[in-house]
Coordinates of N, CA, C and O in Angstrom, one line a residue:
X15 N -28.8 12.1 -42.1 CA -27.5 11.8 -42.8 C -26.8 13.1 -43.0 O -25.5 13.1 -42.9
X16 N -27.6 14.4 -43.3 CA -26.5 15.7 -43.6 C -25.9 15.8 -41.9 O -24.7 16.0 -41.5
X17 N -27.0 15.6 -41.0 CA -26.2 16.1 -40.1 C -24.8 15.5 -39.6 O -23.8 15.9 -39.0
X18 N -25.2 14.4 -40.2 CA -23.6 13.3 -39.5 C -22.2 14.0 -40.4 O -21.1 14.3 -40.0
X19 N -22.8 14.0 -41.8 CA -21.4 14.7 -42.6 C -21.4 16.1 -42.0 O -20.7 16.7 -42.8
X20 N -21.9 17.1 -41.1 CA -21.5 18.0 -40.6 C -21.0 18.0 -39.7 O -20.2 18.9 -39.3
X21 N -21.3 16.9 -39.0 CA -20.4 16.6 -37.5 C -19.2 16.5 -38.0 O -18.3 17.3 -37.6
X22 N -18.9 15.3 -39.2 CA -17.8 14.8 -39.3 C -17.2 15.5 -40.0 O -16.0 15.3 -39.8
X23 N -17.2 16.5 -40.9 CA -16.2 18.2 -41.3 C -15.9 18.8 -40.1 O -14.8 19.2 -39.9
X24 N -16.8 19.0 -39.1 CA -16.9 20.0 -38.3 C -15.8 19.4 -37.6 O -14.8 20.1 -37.4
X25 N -15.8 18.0 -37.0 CA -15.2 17.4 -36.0 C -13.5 17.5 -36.6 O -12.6 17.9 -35.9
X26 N -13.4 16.9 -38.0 CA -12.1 16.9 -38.5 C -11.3 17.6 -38.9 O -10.2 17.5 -39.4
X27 N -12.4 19.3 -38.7 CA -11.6 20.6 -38.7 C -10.9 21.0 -37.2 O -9.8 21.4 -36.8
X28 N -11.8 20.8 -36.7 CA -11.2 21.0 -34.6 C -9.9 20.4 -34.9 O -8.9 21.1 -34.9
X29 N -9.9 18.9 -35.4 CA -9.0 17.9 -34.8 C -7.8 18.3 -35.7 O -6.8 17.7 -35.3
X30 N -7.6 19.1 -36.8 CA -6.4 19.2 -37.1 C -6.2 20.7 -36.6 O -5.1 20.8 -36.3
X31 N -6.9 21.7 -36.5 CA -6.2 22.7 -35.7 C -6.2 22.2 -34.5 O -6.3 23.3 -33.8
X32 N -6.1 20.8 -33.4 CA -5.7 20.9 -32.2 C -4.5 20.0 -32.1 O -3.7 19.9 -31.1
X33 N -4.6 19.4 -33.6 CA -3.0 18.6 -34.0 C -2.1 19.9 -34.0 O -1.1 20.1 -33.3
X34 N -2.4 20.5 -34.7 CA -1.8 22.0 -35.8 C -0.8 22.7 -34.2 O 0.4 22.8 -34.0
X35 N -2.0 23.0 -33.2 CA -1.6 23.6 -32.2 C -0.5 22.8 -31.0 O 0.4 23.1 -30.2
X36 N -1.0 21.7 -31.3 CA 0.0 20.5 -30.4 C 1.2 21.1 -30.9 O 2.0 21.9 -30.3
X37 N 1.4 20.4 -32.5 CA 3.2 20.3 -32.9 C 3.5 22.0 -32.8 O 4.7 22.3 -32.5
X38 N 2.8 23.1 -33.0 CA 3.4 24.6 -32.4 C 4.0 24.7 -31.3 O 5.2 25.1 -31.2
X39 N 3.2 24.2 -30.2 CA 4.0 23.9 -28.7 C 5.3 23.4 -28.3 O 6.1 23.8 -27.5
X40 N 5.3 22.1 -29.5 CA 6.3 21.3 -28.9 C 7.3 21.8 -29.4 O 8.2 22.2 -28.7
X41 N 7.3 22.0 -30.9 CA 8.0 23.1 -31.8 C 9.0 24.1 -31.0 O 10.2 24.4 -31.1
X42 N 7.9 24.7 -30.1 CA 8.5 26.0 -29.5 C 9.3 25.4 -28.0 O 10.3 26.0 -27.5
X43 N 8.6 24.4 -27.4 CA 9.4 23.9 -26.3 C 11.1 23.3 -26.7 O 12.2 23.2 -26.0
X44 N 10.8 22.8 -28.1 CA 12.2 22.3 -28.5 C 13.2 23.1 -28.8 O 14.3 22.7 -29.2
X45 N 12.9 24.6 -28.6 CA 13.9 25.6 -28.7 C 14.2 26.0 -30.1 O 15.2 26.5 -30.5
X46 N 13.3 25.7 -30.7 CA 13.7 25.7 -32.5 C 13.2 27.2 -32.8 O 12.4 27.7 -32.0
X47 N 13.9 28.0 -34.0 CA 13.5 29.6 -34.2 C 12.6 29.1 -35.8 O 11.9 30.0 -36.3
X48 N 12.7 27.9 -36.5 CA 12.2 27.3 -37.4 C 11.0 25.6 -37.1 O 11.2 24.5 -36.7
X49 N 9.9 26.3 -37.6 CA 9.1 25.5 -37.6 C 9.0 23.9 -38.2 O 8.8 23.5 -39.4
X50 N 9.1 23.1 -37.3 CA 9.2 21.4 -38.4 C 8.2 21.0 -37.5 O 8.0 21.1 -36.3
X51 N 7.2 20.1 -38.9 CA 6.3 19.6 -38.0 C 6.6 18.3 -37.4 O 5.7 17.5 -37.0
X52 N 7.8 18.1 -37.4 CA 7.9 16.9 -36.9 C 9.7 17.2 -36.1 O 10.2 18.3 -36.4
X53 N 10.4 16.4 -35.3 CA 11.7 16.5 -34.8 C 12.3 16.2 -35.5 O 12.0 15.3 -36.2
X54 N 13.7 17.2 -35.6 CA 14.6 16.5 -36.7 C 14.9 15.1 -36.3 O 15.2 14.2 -37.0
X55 N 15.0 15.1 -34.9 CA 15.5 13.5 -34.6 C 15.1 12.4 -34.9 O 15.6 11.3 -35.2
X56 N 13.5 12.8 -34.8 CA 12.7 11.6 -35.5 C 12.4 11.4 -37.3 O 12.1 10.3 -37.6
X57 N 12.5 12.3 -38.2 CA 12.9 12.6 -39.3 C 14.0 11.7 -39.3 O 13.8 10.5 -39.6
X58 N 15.5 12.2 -39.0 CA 16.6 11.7 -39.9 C 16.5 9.8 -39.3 O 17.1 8.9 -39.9
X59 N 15.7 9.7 -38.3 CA 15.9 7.8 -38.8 C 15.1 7.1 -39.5 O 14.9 5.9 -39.4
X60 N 14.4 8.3 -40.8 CA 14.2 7.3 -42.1 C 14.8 7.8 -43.1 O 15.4 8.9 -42.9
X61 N 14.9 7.2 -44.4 CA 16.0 7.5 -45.5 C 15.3 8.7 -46.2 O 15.9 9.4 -47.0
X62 N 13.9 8.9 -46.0 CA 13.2 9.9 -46.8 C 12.4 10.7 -46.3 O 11.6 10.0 -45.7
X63 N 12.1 12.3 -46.2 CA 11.0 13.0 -45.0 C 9.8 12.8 -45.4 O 8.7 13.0 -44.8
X64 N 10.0 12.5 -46.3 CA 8.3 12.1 -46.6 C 7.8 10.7 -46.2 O 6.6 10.6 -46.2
X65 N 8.7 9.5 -45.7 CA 8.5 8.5 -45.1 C 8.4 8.7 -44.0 O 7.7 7.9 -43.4
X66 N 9.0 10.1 -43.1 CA 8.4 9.6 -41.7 C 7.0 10.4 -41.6 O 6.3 10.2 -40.6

């Protein structure tokens, strides 16, 4: 049993620094000098940034 809850920290630490490093990429391919983890384009078609 410990070992499974070590996998599963271990595993869901990788997976958000390889989320983390995804949106850096794209971030930087979209020409932006400011960091959004998300597009502004996909942002403004909900009424709140916390909804998308």
């Amino acid at each position: 049993m410990k070992k499974y809850v070590k996998y599963t920290i271990g595993f869901s630490g990788i997976g958000v620094l390889i989320g983390l490093a995804i949106s850096l990429v794209f971030n930087y391919l979209n020409g932006s000098t400011t960091y959004y983890p998300s597009s502004p384009n996909f942002v403004n078609q909900f009424a709140h940034p916390l909804t998308a």
